Coordinates of C-alpha atoms and ligand atoms in Angstrom, one line a residue:
M1 CA 40.8 133.9 95.7
P2 CA 39.3 137.0 94.1
D3 CA 38.1 136.3 90.6
L4 CA 39.4 139.3 88.8
P5 CA 39.0 139.4 85.0
P6 CA 42.4 138.9 83.4
P7 CA 43.8 142.0 81.7
P8 CA 43.6 141.6 77.8
A9 CA 47.3 142.1 77.4
L10 CA 48.2 139.1 79.6
P11 CA 48.8 136.6 76.8
D12 CA 51.4 138.9 75.3
A13 CA 53.1 139.2 78.7
F14 CA 53.3 135.4 79.0
R15 CA 54.5 135.2 75.4
E16 CA 57.3 137.6 76.2
I17 CA 58.5 135.4 79.0
L18 CA 58.0 132.0 77.2
G19 CA 58.5 132.7 73.5
P20 CA 56.0 131.4 70.9
Q21 CA 56.7 127.7 71.7
G22 CA 56.0 128.2 75.3
L23 CA 52.4 129.5 75.2
L24 CA 49.3 127.8 73.8
T25 CA 45.9 129.5 73.8
A26 CA 44.0 127.9 70.9
P27 CA 41.1 125.8 72.4
E28 CA 42.1 122.7 70.4
D29 CA 45.7 122.9 71.7
I30 CA 44.8 123.3 75.4
A31 CA 41.8 120.8 75.4
P32 CA 43.9 117.7 76.5
A33 CA 45.1 119.6 79.5
L34 CA 41.6 120.5 80.7
S35 CA 40.3 117.0 81.5
D36 CA 41.6 114.1 83.6
W37 CA 42.6 110.5 82.8
R38 CA 39.5 109.1 84.3
G39 CA 37.2 111.5 82.5
L40 CA 35.6 112.7 85.7
Y41 CA 36.4 116.4 85.4
R42 CA 36.6 119.1 82.7
G43 CA 37.9 122.6 83.5
E44 CA 38.8 125.9 81.8
A45 CA 42.0 127.8 81.3
M46 CA 42.9 130.8 79.3
A47 CA 46.3 129.4 78.4
L48 CA 48.7 126.5 78.7
L49 CA 52.1 127.7 79.8
R50 CA 55.0 125.5 78.7
P51 CA 58.2 127.0 80.3
A52 CA 61.6 125.6 79.4
S53 CA 63.5 126.7 82.4
T54 CA 63.2 127.5 86.2
E55 CA 63.6 131.2 85.4
E56 CA 60.7 131.1 83.0
V57 CA 58.5 129.3 85.6
A58 CA 59.5 131.9 88.2
A59 CA 58.6 134.8 85.9
C60 CA 55.3 133.2 85.0
V61 CA 54.4 132.7 88.6
R62 CA 55.4 136.3 89.4
L63 CA 53.1 137.5 86.7
C64 CA 50.2 135.3 87.9
A65 CA 50.7 136.5 91.5
A66 CA 50.6 140.1 90.3
H67 CA 47.2 139.5 88.6
R68 CA 45.8 136.9 91.0
I69 CA 45.7 134.2 88.3
A70 CA 45.3 130.6 89.5
I71 CA 48.1 128.2 88.4
I72 CA 47.5 124.5 87.9
P73 CA 50.8 122.7 87.7
Q74 CA 50.6 119.7 85.4
G75 CA 53.0 116.9 84.6
G76 CA 51.8 113.8 82.7
N77 CA 48.2 114.5 83.7
T78 CA 47.7 110.9 84.9
S79 CA 46.2 111.9 88.3
M80 CA 43.5 109.5 89.5
V81 CA 41.9 112.2 91.6
G82 CA 41.5 115.2 89.2
G83 CA 44.5 116.9 90.9
A84 CA 45.9 118.4 87.6
T85 CA 42.6 119.5 86.1
P86 CA 41.6 123.2 86.4
E87 CA 38.3 124.2 87.9
A88 CA 35.4 125.1 85.6
R89 CA 35.9 128.8 85.6
P90 CA 37.8 131.2 83.4
G91 CA 40.9 133.2 84.1
Q92 CA 43.3 130.3 85.1
V93 CA 46.4 128.9 83.6
V94 CA 47.7 125.3 83.4
L95 CA 51.5 125.3 83.8
S96 CA 52.9 122.2 82.1
L97 CA 56.4 121.0 83.0
A98 CA 56.7 118.9 79.9
R99 CA 59.5 121.0 78.2
M100 CA 61.6 120.8 81.4
N101 CA 62.8 117.3 80.9
R102 CA 66.5 117.4 81.1
V103 CA 68.8 115.3 83.2
R104 CA 71.1 117.9 84.8
E105 CA 73.5 115.5 86.3
I106 CA 73.9 111.8 87.0
D107 CA 76.5 110.5 89.5
P108 CA 76.8 106.7 89.7
L109 CA 79.3 107.1 92.6
D110 CA 77.0 109.2 94.8
M111 CA 74.1 107.2 93.3
T112 CA 72.1 110.3 92.5
M113 CA 70.4 111.8 89.5
T114 CA 69.4 115.5 89.2
V115 CA 66.5 115.8 86.9
E116 CA 64.0 118.4 85.8
A117 CA 60.3 118.0 86.8
G118 CA 59.1 117.2 83.3
L119 CA 61.2 114.1 82.9
V120 CA 58.9 111.1 82.2
L121 CA 59.4 108.3 84.7
A122 CA 60.1 105.6 82.1
R123 CA 62.9 107.8 80.6
A124 CA 64.3 108.4 84.1
Q125 CA 64.4 104.6 84.6
Q126 CA 66.1 104.1 81.2
I127 CA 68.7 106.8 81.8
A128 CA 69.6 105.3 85.2
A129 CA 69.9 101.8 83.6
E130 CA 72.2 103.2 80.9
H131 CA 74.5 104.3 83.8
G132 CA 74.4 100.9 85.4
C133 CA 72.0 102.0 88.1
L134 CA 68.3 101.6 89.0
F135 CA 65.7 104.2 89.6
P136 CA 63.2 101.9 91.3
L137 CA 59.9 103.9 91.2
S138 CA 57.5 101.9 88.9
L139 CA 53.8 102.2 88.1
G140 CA 51.4 101.6 85.3
A141 CA 51.5 105.3 84.2
E142 CA 55.3 105.4 84.0
G143 CA 55.2 106.1 80.2
S144 CA 53.5 109.5 80.9
A145 CA 53.8 110.4 84.6
M146 CA 56.6 113.0 85.3
I147 CA 59.0 113.4 88.2
G148 CA 57.4 116.6 89.4
G149 CA 53.9 115.0 89.4
L150 CA 55.2 111.8 91.0
L151 CA 56.8 113.8 93.8
S152 CA 53.8 116.2 94.2
T153 CA 51.6 113.1 94.8
N154 CA 54.2 111.2 96.7
A155 CA 53.4 108.3 94.3
G156 CA 53.8 104.8 95.5
G157 CA 53.4 102.0 92.9
N158 CA 54.7 98.5 92.7
T159 CA 58.1 98.8 94.4
T160 CA 57.2 100.7 97.5
V161 CA 57.4 97.5 99.5
R162 CA 61.2 97.5 98.9
Y163 CA 62.2 101.1 98.0
G164 CA 59.6 103.3 99.7
N165 CA 57.3 106.0 98.1
A166 CA 58.5 108.8 95.9
R167 CA 59.4 110.8 99.0
E168 CA 62.0 108.2 100.1
L169 CA 63.6 108.5 96.7
M170 CA 64.2 112.2 96.8
L171 CA 67.2 113.9 98.4
G172 CA 66.8 117.5 97.2
L173 CA 64.3 119.8 95.4
E174 CA 64.2 123.0 93.5
V175 CA 60.9 124.8 93.9
V176 CA 59.3 128.0 92.6
L177 CA 57.2 129.4 95.5
P178 CA 53.8 131.1 94.9
D179 CA 55.5 134.6 95.0
G180 CA 58.0 133.6 92.2
S181 CA 61.0 133.2 94.5
V182 CA 63.0 130.0 94.2
I183 CA 64.2 127.5 96.7
H184 CA 67.5 126.1 95.4
G185 CA 67.6 122.9 97.3
L186 CA 69.2 120.5 94.9
R187 CA 71.5 119.0 97.5
R188 CA 72.6 115.4 97.2
L189 CA 73.2 114.8 100.9
R190 CA 72.1 111.7 102.8
K191 CA 72.3 113.7 106.0
D192 CA 71.3 117.4 106.3
N193 CA 69.6 118.3 109.5
T194 CA 69.2 122.0 109.1
G195 CA 65.8 122.8 110.6
Y196 CA 62.5 122.2 108.9
A197 CA 62.9 119.8 106.1
L198 CA 61.2 122.1 103.6
R199 CA 61.7 119.8 100.7
H200 CA 59.4 117.3 102.2
L201 CA 56.6 119.9 102.4
F202 CA 56.3 120.0 98.6
V203 CA 56.2 116.2 98.3
G204 CA 52.5 115.2 98.5
A205 CA 51.4 118.9 98.4
E206 CA 49.7 118.2 95.0
G207 CA 50.8 121.6 93.6
T208 CA 49.2 123.7 96.3
L209 CA 52.4 125.2 97.7
G210 CA 54.6 125.8 94.7
V211 CA 56.0 124.4 91.5
I212 CA 58.6 121.7 91.7
T213 CA 61.1 122.4 88.9
A214 CA 63.9 119.8 89.6
A215 CA 64.8 117.1 92.0
V216 CA 67.8 115.0 93.2
L217 CA 66.8 111.4 93.0
R218 CA 68.3 108.4 94.7
L219 CA 69.7 105.6 92.6
F220 CA 70.3 102.0 93.5
P221 CA 72.4 99.2 92.1
A222 CA 70.9 97.6 89.0
P223 CA 69.4 94.2 89.4
R224 CA 71.4 91.3 88.1
E225 CA 68.9 88.5 88.9
T226 CA 65.1 88.4 88.8
A227 CA 62.4 85.9 89.4
T228 CA 58.8 86.5 88.7
A229 CA 55.7 84.4 89.3
L230 CA 51.9 84.6 89.0
C231 CA 50.2 82.5 91.6
A232 CA 46.6 81.3 91.8
L233 CA 45.3 81.4 95.4
P234 CA 42.3 80.0 97.3
D235 CA 41.5 83.1 99.3
E236 CA 42.7 86.5 100.5
D237 CA 44.3 85.0 103.6
A238 CA 46.5 82.9 101.4
A239 CA 47.8 86.1 99.7
L240 CA 48.9 87.5 103.0
A241 CA 50.4 84.2 104.1
L242 CA 52.4 84.0 100.9
F243 CA 53.7 87.5 101.3
R244 CA 54.8 86.6 104.8
R245 CA 56.6 83.5 103.5
F246 CA 58.6 85.5 101.0
R247 CA 59.4 88.2 103.5
A248 CA 60.6 85.6 106.0
A249 CA 62.7 83.8 103.3
D250 CA 64.4 86.9 102.1
E251 CA 62.8 90.3 102.8
G252 CA 65.4 92.2 100.8
A253 CA 64.6 90.2 97.6
V254 CA 60.9 91.1 97.4
R255 CA 60.7 93.9 94.9
A256 CA 56.9 93.7 94.5
F257 CA 54.0 91.7 95.9
E258 CA 50.8 92.5 94.1
Y259 CA 47.3 91.2 94.6
I260 CA 44.8 90.8 91.8
S261 CA 41.2 89.6 92.2
G262 CA 39.7 87.0 90.0
A263 CA 37.0 89.4 88.8
G264 CA 39.6 91.9 87.9
M265 CA 41.6 89.3 86.0
D266 CA 38.5 88.2 84.1
A267 CA 37.8 91.8 83.1
L268 CA 41.4 92.2 81.9
L269 CA 41.4 88.9 79.9
A270 CA 38.1 90.1 78.3
T271 CA 39.2 93.6 77.3
I272 CA 43.0 93.6 76.8
E273 CA 44.1 92.2 73.4
G274 CA 46.8 89.5 73.6
A275 CA 46.5 89.1 77.4
V276 CA 46.8 85.4 78.3
L277 CA 46.5 83.7 81.7
P278 CA 49.6 81.5 82.1
L279 CA 47.9 79.1 84.4
A280 CA 45.8 75.9 83.9
A281 CA 42.6 77.4 85.2
P282 CA 41.2 80.8 86.3
A283 CA 41.2 81.4 90.1
R284 CA 39.3 83.8 92.4
H285 CA 42.5 85.4 93.7
Y286 CA 46.1 85.9 92.4
A287 CA 49.4 87.2 93.6
L288 CA 52.2 88.5 91.5
V289 CA 55.6 88.0 93.2
D290 CA 58.7 89.8 91.8
L291 CA 62.1 89.1 93.3
T292 CA 65.3 90.9 92.3
A293 CA 68.9 91.0 93.5
S294 CA 71.8 93.2 92.5
R295 CA 74.2 90.3 93.2
E296 CA 74.8 87.6 90.6
G297 CA 74.3 84.1 92.0
A298 CA 71.7 85.2 94.5
G299 CA 69.8 82.1 93.9
L300 CA 66.4 83.7 93.3
A301 CA 65.1 80.9 91.1
A302 CA 65.7 78.4 93.9
L303 CA 64.2 80.8 96.4
M304 CA 61.1 81.3 94.3
E305 CA 60.6 77.6 93.8
G306 CA 61.3 76.7 97.4
V307 CA 58.8 79.2 98.8
L308 CA 56.1 78.3 96.3
E309 CA 56.6 74.6 96.9
A310 CA 56.1 75.0 100.7
A311 CA 53.1 77.3 100.1
M312 CA 51.5 74.7 97.8
E313 CA 52.0 72.0 100.4
A314 CA 50.3 74.2 102.9
G315 CA 47.4 74.8 100.5
E316 CA 48.1 78.5 100.2
V317 CA 48.9 78.3 96.5
L318 CA 46.8 76.3 94.0
D319 CA 49.0 76.8 90.9
A320 CA 51.9 79.0 89.8
A321 CA 53.6 80.1 86.6
I322 CA 57.2 81.2 87.0
A323 CA 58.5 83.4 84.2
G324 CA 61.2 81.6 82.2
S325 CA 62.2 84.6 80.1
E326 CA 62.1 88.4 80.0
A327 CA 59.1 88.1 77.6
Q328 CA 57.2 85.9 80.0
R329 CA 58.0 88.3 82.9
A330 CA 56.7 91.2 80.9
A331 CA 53.5 89.2 80.0
I332 CA 52.9 88.4 83.7
W333 CA 53.4 92.1 84.6
R334 CA 51.0 93.1 81.9
L335 CA 48.2 91.2 83.7
R336 CA 48.8 93.5 86.6
E337 CA 49.7 96.8 84.9
E338 CA 46.7 96.8 82.6
Q339 CA 44.2 96.5 85.5
P340 CA 43.3 100.3 85.4
E341 CA 42.9 100.2 81.6
A342 CA 40.8 97.0 81.7
Q343 CA 38.6 98.5 84.4
K344 CA 38.2 101.7 82.2
R345 CA 37.1 99.5 79.3
A346 CA 34.7 97.3 81.3
G347 CA 32.3 100.2 82.0
A348 CA 31.9 102.8 84.7
S349 CA 34.0 102.2 87.9
V350 CA 34.5 103.8 91.2
K351 CA 38.1 103.8 92.6
N352 CA 38.9 103.5 96.3
D353 CA 42.6 104.0 96.8
V354 CA 42.8 103.0 100.5
S355 CA 45.3 101.5 102.9
V356 CA 45.2 99.5 106.0
P357 CA 47.8 97.8 108.2
V358 CA 49.2 94.9 106.0
S359 CA 47.8 92.3 108.5
R360 CA 44.2 93.6 107.9
V361 CA 44.2 93.4 104.1
P362 CA 42.3 90.1 103.8
E363 CA 39.6 91.3 106.2
M364 CA 39.4 94.6 104.4
I365 CA 38.9 93.0 101.0
R366 CA 36.3 90.6 102.3
R367 CA 34.3 93.1 104.2
C368 CA 34.4 95.8 101.6
S369 CA 33.4 93.4 98.8
A370 CA 30.4 92.2 100.8
A371 CA 29.3 95.8 101.7
L372 CA 29.6 96.9 98.1
T373 CA 27.6 94.1 96.6
A374 CA 25.0 94.6 99.2
L375 CA 24.9 98.3 98.4
I376 CA 24.6 97.8 94.6
P377 CA 23.5 94.2 93.8
G378 CA 25.2 93.0 90.6
S379 CA 28.2 95.4 91.0
R380 CA 31.6 93.7 90.7
P381 CA 34.3 94.4 93.3
V382 CA 37.7 94.3 91.5
P383 CA 40.2 94.9 94.3
F384 CA 43.9 94.8 93.3
G385 CA 47.2 96.4 94.1
H386 CA 50.0 96.7 96.5
L387 CA 49.3 94.1 99.2
G388 CA 52.9 94.4 100.5
D389 CA 52.1 98.0 101.5
G390 CA 48.6 97.4 102.7
N391 CA 47.4 99.5 99.8
I392 CA 44.6 97.9 97.9
H393 CA 42.6 99.6 95.1
M394 CA 39.2 98.6 96.4
N395 CA 37.6 99.4 93.0
L396 CA 34.0 98.7 92.0
L397 CA 32.7 98.0 88.5
Q398 CA 29.2 98.8 87.5
P399 CA 26.6 95.9 87.1
E400 CA 26.5 94.8 83.5
G401 CA 23.7 96.6 81.7
M402 CA 23.3 99.4 84.3
E403 CA 23.4 103.0 82.9
P404 CA 27.0 104.2 83.7
A405 CA 25.7 107.6 84.8
A406 CA 23.3 106.0 87.3
F407 CA 26.1 104.0 88.7
L408 CA 28.5 107.0 89.0
A409 CA 25.7 109.0 90.7
R410 CA 26.3 106.6 93.6
S411 CA 30.0 107.2 93.8
E412 CA 29.9 109.0 97.2
E413 CA 27.9 106.2 98.8
I414 CA 30.3 103.6 97.4
M415 CA 33.3 105.5 98.7
H416 CA 31.8 106.0 102.1
A417 CA 30.9 102.3 102.4
V418 CA 34.6 101.4 101.8
N419 CA 35.9 104.3 104.0
D420 CA 33.7 103.3 107.0
I421 CA 35.3 99.8 107.0
V422 CA 38.8 101.2 106.3
R423 CA 38.4 103.5 109.3
E424 CA 37.5 100.7 111.6
L425 CA 40.6 98.8 110.5
G426 CA 42.9 101.8 111.3
G427 CA 43.5 102.7 107.6
S428 CA 43.5 105.8 105.3
F429 CA 41.0 107.0 102.7
S430 CA 43.9 108.2 100.5
A431 CA 46.9 105.8 100.2
E432 CA 48.9 106.8 97.1
H433 CA 46.9 108.8 94.6
G434 CA 46.4 111.8 96.8
V435 CA 43.4 113.9 97.7
G436 CA 43.2 116.0 94.5
R437 CA 39.7 117.3 93.8
L438 CA 37.9 114.0 94.3
K439 CA 38.5 113.7 98.0
T440 CA 38.8 117.3 99.3
G441 CA 35.4 116.8 101.0
M442 CA 36.8 113.9 103.0
L443 CA 39.9 115.6 104.4
A444 CA 38.3 117.4 107.3
E445 CA 36.6 114.2 108.5
W446 CA 39.9 112.2 108.4
R447 CA 42.5 114.9 109.2
G448 CA 40.5 117.5 111.0
G449 CA 41.4 119.4 114.2
A450 CA 45.0 120.4 114.7
E451 CA 46.2 118.5 111.6
L452 CA 44.0 120.4 109.2
A453 CA 44.6 123.7 111.0
A454 CA 48.4 123.2 110.6
M455 CA 47.9 122.4 106.9
R456 CA 45.9 125.5 106.4
A457 CA 48.5 127.6 108.3
I458 CA 51.2 126.3 106.0
K459 CA 49.1 127.0 102.9
A460 CA 48.3 130.6 104.1
A461 CA 51.9 131.3 104.9
L462 CA 53.3 130.1 101.5
D463 CA 50.4 131.0 99.3
P464 CA 48.5 133.9 100.9
L465 CA 46.8 134.8 97.6
G466 CA 45.6 131.2 97.1
I467 CA 46.8 131.0 93.5
M468 CA 48.4 127.5 93.6
N469 CA 46.0 124.8 92.4
P470 CA 42.9 126.1 94.1
G471 CA 40.1 123.6 94.9
K472 CA 42.6 120.8 95.4
L473 CA 43.6 119.0 98.6
L474 CA 42.3 121.5 101.2
P475 CA 38.5 121.9 101.6
G476 CA 37.6 125.3 100.4
G477 CA 41.3 125.9 99.6
Ligands
FAD501 P1 49.8 115.0 87.2 O1 48.6 114.1 87.0 O2 50.0 115.9 86.0 O3 49.6 115.9 88.5 C1 49.4 115.3 89.7 C2 49.3 116.3 90.8 O4 50.6 116.9 91.0 C3 48.4 117.5 90.5 O5 47.9 118.0 91.8 C4 49.3 118.6 89.9 O6 48.9 119.9 90.1 C5 50.6 118.3 90.7 N1 51.8 118.6 90.0 C6 52.2 118.0 88.8 N2 53.5 118.4 88.5 C7 53.9 119.3 89.4 C8 55.0 120.1 89.7 N3 56.1 120.0 88.9 N4 55.1 120.9 90.8 C9 54.0 120.9 91.6 N5 52.9 120.2 91.5 C10 52.8 119.4 90.4 N6 49.8 106.4 91.4 C11 50.5 105.7 92.3 O7 50.9 106.3 93.3 N7 50.7 104.4 92.2 C12 50.3 103.7 91.1 O8 50.5 102.5 91.0 C13 49.6 104.4 90.1 N8 49.3 103.7 89.0 C14 48.6 104.4 88.0 C15 48.3 103.7 86.8 C16 47.6 104.4 85.8 C17 47.3 103.7 84.5 C18 47.3 105.8 85.9 C19 46.6 106.5 84.8 C20 47.7 106.5 87.1 C21 48.3 105.8 88.1 N9 48.7 106.4 89.3 C22 49.4 105.7 90.3 C23 48.4 107.9 89.5 C24 49.4 108.8 88.8 O9 50.1 108.2 87.9 C25 50.3 109.4 89.9 O10 49.5 110.2 90.8 C26 51.5 110.2 89.3 O11 52.3 110.6 90.4 C27 51.0 111.5 88.6 O12 52.1 112.0 87.9 P2 51.8 113.1 86.7 O13 53.1 113.6 86.2 O14 50.9 112.5 85.7 O15 51.1 114.2 87.5
MLT502 C1 47.5 101.0 90.0 O1 48.1 100.6 91.0 O2 47.4 100.4 88.9 C2 46.7 102.3 90.2 O3 47.3 103.0 91.2 C3 45.3 101.9 90.6 C4 44.0 102.2 90.0 O4 43.8 102.3 88.8 O5 43.0 102.3 90.8
ZN503 ZN1 48.4 101.7 92.7

């Protein structure tokens, strides 16, 4: 994209579209939007645009196109791959969807909810619950992440095993294209075979093809029964065996099946105030099992006890704590959800958001852990995550006492060590966080040839000026 200096009158032109509330230019006001959650990147922008309507987004995009100004769409700014952080050069704008947070329509009969892109996930869940429904997407960043960001990354999270990724929870989209035109696709249809499913192009596009301004989301019946347990396990194979047991007993009941390493749990108990292990002794491996049913009298408590008893007899489970109240359930979930925060507090860490076929998860964890400790002696593998989807965060904590910068300088080597094994196991280098800025250099290696050429052709067709989130997703894009 040509780097033309922005005309001096540009802020006034944006202010005219957005009003005083919709434009921030003071460095202290825009600073939080210029860096990422992990603290890996810091960028520059001449303004933070905060439109309040689709028309305002479209007018801003038209103005940016006219002046070749790069636009970085931003939701909750919780990207793990620097996807929402501008590059370190002047003349760009960050476009925040935060003010577009209305629920336009909710229909418990059609089981749909039409919402704007800036609606925070936790609020979407709450509103669905107030209408007797469930919006099932759930992840640690749900207090900040917004619907537009979640769809743009095709977020997964804890409930993918039952409800699918963000893509599967979307029926229709409204999108402002890079020329400022608008796709009005807020249809709530379960069937709509009308050519290319354009809406799906923007899911997982990480803001490189347009700005999602609203979406029709699928709702589900609210759960009436739950059963949650934290299990101590002897090894990684036991985690997979336990998952299979629950799936065989009642696949439809498994809302989440999460793995946590012993090292990750130790780091959490040492860094997160009030976190308590509800088991007699620490273990080297844990699984969190969460069952739900929308039918009362589903017998989930008996199901949980029965499966755990059989697994204990088989030596697959060493000990288990079953939540006896909502507070205990939340306390168990906290041991899982605070893993990213605990790893942040425990020093420098390198994240590897990878996936393999579910059956290969134990081998992947074992081989990667061995490769990483051989690469950096004293480093601590802290794998955890969505075992039921074959998506483990194969993260690595720095050795105690090592200079964080010296450890982070080896990030590429660490990621490659993991990726080499993941490739052999038929997996992916990017499971649910996206490619963002962190992994653009890897895309050609993993999705080269016709796949990358098709992606580039789509990008060139929709965004010929290259103004949408440059430097993200596509190498050199
Ligand atoms: P942002 O970070 O603001 O943006 C993400 C990307 O989407 C960027 O490329 C941005 O340009 C683009 N974008 C944002 N809004 C729009 C829009 N309206 N239109 C077009 N493009 C847009 N992810 C998971 O998948 N599963 C997890 O379990 C998970 N757990 C997490 C836990 C923690 C503690 C944290 C910090 C993050 C976690 N993430 C997880 C990553 C992150 O939360 C997700 O990627 C989420 O989808 C990002 O939403 P956001 O609103 O913060 O988007
Ligand atoms: C999570 O599942 O908590 C995040 O996606 C993973 C991470 O922090 O690496
Ligand atoms: Zn995750």
